[in-house]
């Protein structure tokens, strides 16, 4: 069961909660300092609590660091967004996603160390930019309500195997769209290369990233199998 916390139950927060609650094996905690917003969302979410996210003790009390991801959807109140994100970093939350309102806001969140950032344009679209960790994979895009494209890192258990051996299409009904690899340029700089026609006989290397597409349930099944 994946557990997400959404801090800020405005227009974006509600839209994101509705989408997450429609996915299998997902629990969502809604957090807001406005009791009216909490009352309005409580019947559509796993749990909803009134809480001041700028208070470290309050976030500690709900063990916020145990969630698979915490999404800060606060946009207009830049200071609250920044303070909340800073506290989440201090509490060692493993995956923080934050919405920014402008480039200054984005720069400050980046300085804090928040790497998963959502722009105002993306966040208000029908397909809200999803940057959520789903087990070992990173959700890139919702194809439909139940189908997604995700990045899946190659760990030690997969290293040395090739796509033909894994046979993800037959075993999990999952298609490999591409493989991303880290390479070193002639100037010694790290760069990412993308192979959209990977050789099925080429062995995977730890650190490679598989870009896969499939039904959410099948992706979840793959995540569970690979984490065993």
Backbone as CSV, one residue per row, in Angstrom:
resi,resn,N_x,N_y,N_z,CA_x,CA_y,CA_z,C_x,C_y,C_z
1,UNK,0.841,-1.186,0.000,0.000,0.000,0.000,0.880,1.241,0.000
2,UNK,0.685,2.119,-0.978,1.442,3.356,-1.064,0.724,4.456,-0.302
3,UNK,1.477,5.251,0.440,0.896,6.303,1.255,1.459,7.665,0.844
4,UNK,0.562,8.573,0.478,0.944,9.915,0.065,0.303,10.938,0.991
5,UNK,0.988,12.053,1.211,0.426,13.180,1.947,0.375,14.375,1.010
6,UNK,-0.767,15.039,0.962,-0.934,16.239,0.136,-1.126,17.417,1.073
7,UNK,-0.191,18.356,1.038,-0.258,19.530,1.907,-0.771,20.718,1.097
8,UNK,-1.956,21.186,1.454,-2.582,22.277,0.717,-3.751,21.745,-0.080
9,UNK,-4.974,21.982,0.402,-6.151,21.406,-0.244,-6.924,22.492,-0.996
10,UNK,-6.217,23.164,-1.907,-6.874,24.118,-2.790,-7.334,23.414,-4.053
11,UNK,-7.437,24.161,-5.144,-7.897,23.584,-6.408,-6.987,22.459,-6.873
12,UNK,-5.677,22.705,-6.851,-4.720,21.686,-7.274,-4.715,20.496,-6.326
13,UNK,-4.723,20.779,-5.030,-4.708,19.698,-4.050,-5.889,18.765,-4.205
14,UNK,-7.079,19.336,-4.399,-8.283,18.514,-4.575,-8.190,17.683,-5.848
15,UNK,-7.728,18.298,-6.935,-7.613,17.570,-8.205,-6.631,16.414,-8.081
16,UNK,-5.516,16.653,-7.410,-4.501,15.616,-7.240,-5.014,14.489,-6.347
17,UNK,-5.704,14.849,-5.277,-6.272,13.845,-4.373,-7.266,12.951,-5.103
18,UNK,-8.124,13.547,-5.911,-9.118,12.771,-6.660,-8.447,11.776,-7.597
19,UNK,-7.347,12.187,-8.212,-6.642,11.297,-9.138,-5.936,10.182,-8.378
20,UNK,-5.302,10.522,-7.267,-4.581,9.510,-6.497,-5.528,8.489,-5.884
21,UNK,-6.676,8.941,-5.400,-7.629,8.041,-4.764,-8.244,7.074,-5.779
22,UNK,-8.118,7.387,-7.057,-8.641,6.501,-8.096,-7.663,5.412,-8.496
23,UNK,-6.438,5.462,-7.941,-5.426,4.464,-8.267,-5.461,3.313,-7.263
24,UNK,-5.077,2.113,-7.689,-5.124,0.955,-6.784,-4.059,1.034,-5.704
25,UNK,-4.399,0.527,-4.522,-3.452,0.402,-3.408,-2.782,1.722,-3.034
26,UNK,-3.575,2.787,-2.958,-3.057,4.104,-2.583,-3.891,4.677,-1.442
27,UNK,-3.211,5.199,-0.421,-3.861,5.923,0.656,-3.354,7.361,0.637
28,UNK,-4.252,8.314,0.892,-3.875,9.722,0.833,-4.291,10.440,2.109
29,UNK,-3.340,11.166,2.695,-3.617,12.028,3.837,-3.657,13.465,3.335
30,UNK,-4.761,14.160,3.546,-4.897,15.561,3.155,-4.601,16.438,4.365
31,UNK,-3.754,17.456,4.152,-3.355,18.351,5.232,-3.608,19.796,4.826
32,UNK,-4.246,20.551,5.696,-4.467,21.970,5.441,-4.685,22.666,6.781
33,UNK,-4.364,23.954,6.825,-4.556,24.718,8.054,-5.949,25.329,8.139
34,UNK,-6.723,25.173,7.056,-8.084,25.722,6.985,-9.081,24.599,7.263
35,UNK,-9.782,24.696,8.377,-10.724,23.646,8.763,-11.834,23.479,7.743
36,UNK,-12.212,24.552,7.048,-13.266,24.466,6.035,-12.832,23.592,4.856
37,UNK,-11.561,23.718,4.463,-11.038,22.890,3.373,-10.992,21.419,3.797
38,UNK,-10.625,21.177,5.036,-10.564,19.805,5.551,-11.951,19.185,5.594
39,UNK,-12.930,19.934,6.056,-14.304,19.439,6.119,-14.830,19.118,4.722
40,UNK,-14.423,19.928,3.737,-14.924,19.759,2.371,-14.343,18.523,1.685
41,UNK,-13.138,18.100,2.109,-12.454,17.003,1.411,-12.485,15.692,2.182
42,UNK,-12.852,15.699,3.453,-12.656,14.543,4.331,-13.347,13.269,3.858
43,UNK,-14.459,13.397,3.145,-15.173,12.202,2.682,-14.622,11.643,1.376
44,UNK,-13.660,12.347,0.774,-13.096,11.923,-0.510,-11.642,11.495,-0.406
45,UNK,-11.165,11.314,0.827,-9.763,10.996,1.040,-9.653,9.988,2.184
46,UNK,-8.524,9.293,2.266,-8.344,8.310,3.335,-8.429,8.961,4.704
47,UNK,-7.725,10.082,4.857,-7.758,10.821,6.117,-7.474,12.285,5.823
48,UNK,-8.105,13.180,6.564,-7.880,14.614,6.410,-7.697,15.232,7.789
49,UNK,-6.635,16.026,7.955,-6.389,16.644,9.251,-6.036,18.123,9.097
50,UNK,-6.482,18.911,10.066,-6.105,20.318,10.122,-4.766,20.416,10.832
51,UNK,-3.799,21.047,10.166,-2.447,21.080,10.709,-1.693,22.241,10.080
52,UNK,-0.877,22.916,10.871,-0.022,23.992,10.376,1.296,23.370,9.924
53,UNK,1.501,23.311,8.622,2.674,22.621,8.070,3.969,23.394,8.271
54,UNK,3.888,24.619,8.811,5.114,25.364,9.099,5.611,25.077,10.518
55,UNK,4.925,24.204,11.223,5.325,23.811,12.573,5.952,22.415,12.525
56,UNK,7.242,22.352,12.791,7.975,21.094,12.688,7.397,20.026,13.601
57,UNK,7.036,20.416,14.812,6.512,19.448,15.778,5.212,18.819,15.281
58,UNK,4.399,19.605,14.583,3.120,19.101,14.076,3.347,18.026,13.021
59,UNK,4.305,18.258,12.130,4.602,17.275,11.088,5.283,16.044,11.675
60,UNK,6.115,16.254,12.668,6.753,15.114,13.346,5.711,14.225,14.015
61,UNK,4.677,14.841,14.568,3.670,14.098,15.329,2.902,13.113,14.466
62,UNK,2.824,13.363,13.142,2.110,12.440,12.247,3.088,11.556,11.476
63,UNK,4.378,11.608,11.876,5.428,10.788,11.245,5.424,10.977,9.732
64,UNK,5.533,12.225,9.326,5.456,12.574,7.913,6.574,11.913,7.097
65,UNK,7.692,11.591,7.741,8.820,10.996,7.015,8.577,9.543,6.606
66,UNK,7.477,8.948,7.079,7.181,7.561,6.714,6.343,7.444,5.440
67,UNK,5.903,8.589,4.897,5.095,8.548,3.680,5.976,8.311,2.456
68,UNK,5.412,7.638,1.455,6.166,7.374,0.227,6.468,8.657,-0.524
69,UNK,5.582,9.636,-0.408,5.818,10.946,-1.018,4.953,11.974,-0.319
70,UNK,5.464,13.199,-0.246,4.697,14.327,0.286,4.639,15.382,-0.808
71,UNK,3.418,15.789,-1.170,3.232,16.746,-2.249,2.759,18.064,-1.660
72,UNK,3.552,19.117,-1.851,3.214,20.448,-1.358,2.561,21.219,-2.495
73,UNK,1.252,21.364,-2.440,0.524,22.017,-3.532,0.245,23.491,-3.250
74,UNK,0.805,24.009,-2.156,0.650,25.430,-1.823,1.352,26.246,-2.904
75,UNK,0.631,27.172,-3.517,1.228,27.936,-4.599,1.356,29.415,-4.321
76,UNK,0.276,30.048,-3.942,0.276,31.501,-3.794,1.036,31.974,-2.558
77,UNK,0.918,31.261,-1.441,1.611,31.639,-0.212,3.027,31.082,-0.264
78,UNK,3.913,31.842,-0.895,5.267,31.362,-1.138,6.009,31.030,0.152
79,UNK,5.869,31.882,1.166,6.615,31.659,2.397,6.195,30.363,3.081
80,UNK,4.884,30.101,3.105,4.412,28.854,3.716,4.926,27.648,2.943
81,UNK,4.920,27.747,1.628,5.429,26.672,0.786,6.905,26.408,1.068
82,UNK,7.690,27.469,1.158,9.132,27.338,1.382,9.420,26.766,2.761
83,UNK,8.761,27.305,3.787,8.980,26.818,5.151,8.571,25.355,5.292
84,UNK,7.441,25.013,4.682,6.972,23.623,4.725,7.985,22.690,4.071
85,UNK,8.464,23.074,2.908,9.432,22.250,2.175,10.735,22.114,2.953
86,UNK,11.167,23.193,3.583,12.399,23.160,4.374,12.266,22.195,5.546
87,UNK,11.130,22.241,6.227,10.905,21.336,7.358,10.847,19.884,6.893
88,UNK,10.214,19.654,5.750,10.147,18.290,5.212,11.547,17.753,4.931
89,UNK,12.434,18.605,4.411,13.817,18.197,4.179,14.511,17.884,5.505
90,UNK,14.273,18.724,6.508,14.893,18.511,7.819,14.417,17.212,8.456
91,UNK,13.178,16.818,8.150,12.614,15.597,8.720,12.919,14.364,7.864
92,UNK,13.760,14.561,6.849,14.231,13.455,6.001,13.101,12.755,5.254
93,UNK,12.129,13.533,4.775,11.097,12.966,3.901,11.782,12.535,2.611
94,UNK,11.586,11.303,2.202,12.384,10.741,1.115,11.993,11.252,-0.260
95,UNK,10.761,11.720,-0.419,10.328,12.180,-1.742,9.388,13.367,-1.584
96,UNK,9.880,14.556,-1.914,9.099,15.783,-1.800,8.813,16.323,-3.198
97,UNK,7.550,16.606,-3.451,7.151,17.235,-4.706,6.494,18.560,-4.340
98,UNK,6.936,19.644,-4.959,6.403,20.953,-4.594,6.002,21.746,-5.833
99,UNK,4.894,22.437,-5.715,4.452,23.340,-6.766,5.072,24.718,-6.527
100,UNK,5.536,25.357,-7.598,6.073,26.707,-7.463,5.198,27.689,-8.242
101,UNK,5.173,28.939,-7.754,4.300,29.945,-8.367,5.008,30.799,-9.407
102,UNK,6.335,30.947,-9.272,7.100,31.713,-10.252,8.555,31.260,-10.199
103,UNK,9.398,31.855,-11.028,10.792,31.415,-11.122,11.573,31.665,-9.828
104,UNK,11.235,32.739,-9.109,11.901,33.008,-7.835,11.567,31.917,-6.824
105,UNK,10.305,31.565,-6.769,9.837,30.491,-5.891,10.550,29.181,-6.252
106,UNK,10.631,28.902,-7.532,11.292,27.683,-8.005,12.757,27.658,-7.595
107,UNK,13.445,28.800,-7.737,14.867,28.869,-7.409,15.111,28.598,-5.930
108,UNK,14.244,29.141,-5.072,14.408,28.943,-3.629,14.167,27.487,-3.250
109,UNK,13.116,26.883,-3.826,12.831,25.470,-3.544,13.994,24.588,-4.008
110,UNK,14.591,24.952,-5.134,15.745,24.190,-5.640,16.931,24.323,-4.697
111,UNK,17.138,25.526,-4.153,18.239,25.754,-3.210,18.049,24.937,-1.940
112,UNK,16.796,24.777,-1.529,16.496,23.973,-0.341,16.849,22.507,-0.586
113,UNK,16.720,22.096,-1.852,17.024,20.708,-2.196,15.832,19.926,-2.693
114,UNK,14.722,20.631,-2.993,13.549,19.959,-3.562,13.798,19.772,-5.052
115,UNK,13.887,18.547,-5.494,14.241,18.275,-6.894,13.035,18.014,-7.784
116,UNK,11.897,17.647,-7.186,10.690,17.384,-7.967,9.777,18.601,-7.885
117,UNK,9.801,19.412,-8.938,9.062,20.672,-8.946,7.995,20.673,-10.031
118,UNK,6.852,21.257,-9.731,5.716,21.304,-10.649,5.414,22.755,-10.986
119,UNK,5.381,23.075,-12.270,5.127,24.455,-12.684,3.639,24.779,-12.614
120,UNK,3.291,26.069,-12.525,1.876,26.462,-12.483,1.104,25.970,-13.703
121,UNK,1.734,26.040,-14.893,1.056,25.612,-16.111,0.750,24.126,-16.086
122,UNK,1.727,23.327,-15.654,1.535,21.884,-15.598,0.497,21.513,-14.550
123,UNK,0.571,22.182,-13.388,-0.272,21.781,-12.268,-1.736,22.067,-12.500
124,UNK,-2.076,23.028,-13.362,-3.465,23.379,-13.562,-4.067,22.662,-14.765
125,UNK,-3.283,21.858,-15.475,-3.794,21.136,-16.639,-4.611,19.926,-16.241
126,UNK,-5.265,19.316,-17.223,-6.045,18.106,-16.965,-5.124,17.013,-16.454
127,UNK,-3.957,16.880,-17.090,-2.955,15.912,-16.616,-1.981,16.653,-15.708
128,UNK,-2.245,16.638,-14.416,-1.346,17.284,-13.462,0.001,16.573,-13.532
129,UNK,1.059,17.358,-13.554,2.388,16.759,-13.668,2.612,15.833,-12.491
130,UNK,2.715,14.534,-12.754,2.880,13.536,-11.700,4.360,13.203,-11.579
131,UNK,4.922,13.440,-10.408,6.316,13.101,-10.165,6.408,12.283,-8.889
132,UNK,5.544,11.297,-8.813,5.449,10.523,-7.582,6.215,9.219,-7.663
133,UNK,6.936,8.912,-6.635,7.590,7.624,-6.543,6.541,6.549,-6.309
134,UNK,6.539,5.547,-7.173,5.637,4.414,-7.011,6.531,3.206,-6.807
135,UNK,6.788,2.859,-5.546,7.770,1.825,-5.264,9.134,2.309,-5.734
136,UNK,9.772,1.557,-6.624,11.075,1.946,-7.147,10.957,2.826,-8.383
137,UNK,9.761,2.979,-8.922,9.623,3.688,-10.195,9.159,5.118,-10.004
138,UNK,9.403,5.940,-11.010,9.005,7.335,-10.981,7.948,7.572,-12.034
139,UNK,6.757,7.975,-11.599,5.652,8.183,-12.505,5.888,9.417,-13.356
140,UNK,5.881,9.267,-14.670,6.130,10.382,-15.570,4.844,10.980,-16.115
141,UNK,3.889,10.119,-16.512,2.725,10.639,-17.218,1.583,9.641,-17.176
142,UNK,0.385,10.141,-16.964,-0.804,9.300,-17.029,-1.294,9.230,-18.462
143,UNK,-1.262,8.050,-19.062,-1.790,7.890,-20.419,-3.316,7.920,-20.385
144,UNK,-3.885,7.199,-19.433,-5.330,7.196,-19.205,-5.523,7.166,-17.696
145,UNK,-6.737,6.967,-17.263,-7.011,6.899,-15.830,-6.281,5.733,-15.180
146,UNK,-6.028,4.669,-15.955,-5.439,3.464,-15.378,-4.128,3.043,-16.032
147,UNK,-3.611,3.816,-16.970,-2.368,3.462,-17.655,-1.345,4.595,-17.511
148,UNK,-0.080,4.218,-17.302,0.953,5.219,-17.058,2.249,4.863,-17.780
149,UNK,3.093,5.876,-17.930,4.475,5.691,-18.365,5.343,6.016,-17.161
150,UNK,6.255,5.110,-16.802,7.101,5.341,-15.633,8.556,5.031,-15.955
151,UNK,9.436,5.605,-15.136,10.848,5.258,-15.190,11.109,4.223,-14.101
152,UNK,11.823,3.179,-14.458,12.101,2.096,-13.511,13.613,1.864,-13.470
153,UNK,14.266,2.215,-12.360,15.723,2.062,-12.277,16.169,0.603,-12.223
154,UNK,17.250,0.313,-12.908,17.815,-1.036,-12.897,18.689,-1.172,-11.655
155,UNK,18.281,-2.037,-10.718,19.065,-2.258,-9.508,19.909,-3.522,-9.675
156,UNK,20.604,-3.875,-8.618,21.542,-4.999,-8.705,20.877,-6.313,-9.093
157,UNK,19.583,-6.475,-8.716,18.888,-7.713,-9.041,18.580,-7.875,-10.519
158,UNK,18.577,-6.752,-11.249,18.293,-6.798,-12.686,19.563,-6.686,-13.529
159,UNK,20.606,-6.127,-12.947,21.855,-5.927,-13.684,22.383,-7.258,-14.217
160,UNK,22.839,-7.224,-15.457,23.373,-8.426,-16.090,22.351,-9.178,-16.912
161,UNK,21.073,-8.882,-16.714,20.014,-9.516,-17.500,19.681,-8.634,-18.705
162,UNK,19.056,-9.226,-19.711,18.648,-8.427,-20.867,17.126,-8.442,-20.993
163,UNK,16.615,-7.637,-21.911,15.165,-7.512,-22.061,14.517,-8.826,-22.497
164,UNK,15.252,-9.610,-23.253,14.703,-10.893,-23.712,14.500,-11.819,-22.517
165,UNK,15.452,-11.812,-21.589,15.338,-12.650,-20.391,14.210,-12.159,-19.489
166,UNK,14.103,-10.862,-19.328,13.067,-10.298,-18.456,11.675,-10.532,-19.015
167,UNK,11.554,-10.401,-20.337,10.282,-10.672,-21.029,9.099,-9.991,-20.325
168,UNK,9.227,-8.689,-20.102,8.219,-7.939,-19.345,6.858,-7.920,-20.027
169,UNK,6.857,-7.945,-21.351,5.572,-7.910,-22.063,4.762,-9.176,-21.785
170,UNK,5.416,-10.324,-21.824,4.711,-11.587,-21.614,4.355,-11.793,-20.147
171,UNK,5.301,-11.481,-19.244,5.096,-11.759,-17.819,4.225,-10.726,-17.120
172,UNK,4.320,-9.449,-17.555,3.611,-8.382,-16.838,2.741,-7.497,-17.728
173,UNK,2.703,-7.805,-19.035,1.955,-6.982,-19.993,2.465,-5.541,-20.016
174,UNK,3.787,-5.411,-19.878,4.427,-4.100,-19.833,5.377,-3.951,-21.019
175,UNK,5.337,-2.789,-21.650,6.203,-2.507,-22.788,7.365,-1.607,-22.375
176,UNK,8.563,-1.920,-22.836,9.722,-1.063,-22.609,9.785,-0.051,-23.745
177,UNK,9.592,1.211,-23.411,9.560,2.281,-24.406,10.971,2.729,-24.769
178,UNK,11.863,2.785,-23.773,13.230,3.244,-24.003,14.096,2.867,-22.812
179,UNK,15.412,3.007,-22.986,16.358,2.837,-21.887,17.224,4.088,-21.802
180,UNK,17.285,4.666,-20.604,18.130,5.839,-20.376,19.415,5.379,-19.705
181,UNK,20.530,5.874,-20.224,21.831,5.500,-19.680,22.659,6.741,-19.385
182,UNK,23.502,6.622,-18.386,24.416,7.715,-18.066,25.713,7.489,-18.809
183,UNK,26.191,8.523,-19.468,27.436,8.416,-20.227,28.343,9.594,-19.876
184,UNK,29.617,9.476,-20.255,30.593,10.540,-20.021,30.975,11.142,-21.371
185,UNK,30.839,12.458,-21.485,31.175,13.134,-22.740,32.697,13.211,-22.890
186,UNK,33.146,13.655,-24.054,34.590,13.764,-24.296,35.230,14.824,-23.400
187,UNK,34.388,15.688,-22.829,34.883,16.711,-21.906,34.847,16.237,-20.460
188,UNK,34.433,14.977,-20.279,34.392,14.416,-18.946,33.134,14.737,-18.173
189,UNK,32.119,15.294,-18.852,30.874,15.643,-18.185,29.871,14.499,-18.302
190,UNK,29.072,14.324,-17.238,28.040,13.301,-17.264,26.867,13.759,-18.121
191,UNK,26.327,12.848,-18.924,25.153,13.168,-19.718,24.263,11.935,-19.802
192,UNK,23.001,12.159,-20.112,22.038,11.061,-20.215,21.723,10.806,-21.679
193,UNK,21.859,9.552,-22.087,21.489,9.170,-23.446,20.207,8.335,-23.384
194,UNK,19.392,8.439,-24.420,18.126,7.711,-24.472,18.110,6.823,-25.707
195,UNK,17.942,5.534,-25.501,17.862,4.564,-26.600,16.407,4.121,-26.745
196,UNK,15.743,4.593,-27.814,14.331,4.262,-28.034,14.139,2.948,-28.770
197,UNK,15.233,2.346,-29.221,15.159,1.026,-29.869,16.211,0.110,-29.240
198,UNK,16.047,-0.199,-27.960,17.061,-0.984,-27.242,17.220,-2.391,-27.801
199,UNK,18.455,-2.873,-27.778,18.769,-4.227,-28.215,18.282,-5.209,-27.145
200,UNK,17.371,-6.119,-27.476,16.829,-7.058,-26.473,17.875,-8.016,-25.916
201,UNK,19.033,-8.146,-26.613,20.074,-9.069,-26.157,21.176,-8.368,-25.358
202,UNK,21.090,-7.044,-25.256,22.139,-6.306,-24.532,21.865,-6.335,-23.027
203,UNK,22.884,-6.678,-22.257,22.737,-6.767,-20.803,22.516,-5.390,-20.185
204,UNK,21.630,-5.347,-19.198,21.370,-4.103,-18.492,22.461,-3.856,-17.459
205,UNK,22.710,-2.594,-17.188,23.735,-2.199,-16.225,23.054,-1.486,-15.058
206,UNK,23.521,-1.768,-13.838,22.956,-1.099,-12.670,23.078,0.420,-12.839
207,UNK,21.984,1.121,-12.668,21.967,2.568,-12.883,21.242,2.949,-14.161
208,UNK,21.086,1.975,-15.100,20.247,2.228,-16.272,18.811,2.482,-15.814
209,UNK,18.039,3.155,-16.638,16.641,3.411,-16.301,15.745,2.927,-17.435
210,UNK,14.846,2.014,-17.113,13.877,1.537,-18.091,12.684,2.481,-18.107
211,UNK,12.304,2.942,-19.288,11.071,3.724,-19.431,10.008,2.746,-19.918
212,UNK,9.033,2.469,-19.048,8.053,1.433,-19.359,6.633,1.999,-19.374
213,UNK,5.743,1.316,-20.083,4.341,1.728,-20.162,3.457,0.524,-19.917
214,UNK,2.350,0.758,-19.198,1.434,-0.340,-18.938,0.305,0.065,-18.017
215,UNK,-0.514,-0.913,-17.662,-1.618,-0.692,-16.736,-1.051,-0.493,-15.328
216,UNK,-1.652,0.413,-14.551,-1.151,0.704,-13.209,-1.030,-0.554,-12.346
217,UNK,-1.996,-1.468,-12.465,-1.951,-2.696,-11.660,-0.768,-3.568,-12.054
218,UNK,-0.463,-3.621,-13.353,0.661,-4.438,-13.812,1.986,-3.811,-13.388
219,UNK,2.070,-2.467,-13.420,3.279,-1.781,-12.975,3.483,-1.998,-11.481
220,UNK,2.391,-1.942,-10.728,2.463,-2.176,-9.294,2.927,-3.606,-9.018
221,UNK,2.430,-4.563,-9.809,2.830,-5.969,-9.656,4.329,-6.135,-9.909
222,UNK,4.824,-5.438,-10.930,6.255,-5.491,-11.237,7.082,-4.885,-10.092
223,UNK,6.612,-3.754,-9.578,7.316,-3.111,-8.453,7.438,-4.056,-7.269
224,UNK,6.331,-4.716,-6.922,6.349,-5.632,-5.780,7.291,-6.791,-6.016
225,UNK,7.282,-7.337,-7.230,8.138,-8.481,-7.550,9.618,-8.088,-7.474
226,UNK,9.933,-6.906,-7.983,11.330,-6.480,-8.027,11.855,-6.068,-6.655
227,UNK,10.938,-5.755,-5.732,11.378,-5.330,-4.402,11.488,-6.494,-3.428
228,UNK,11.111,-7.690,-3.873,11.164,-8.869,-2.998,12.595,-9.321,-2.767
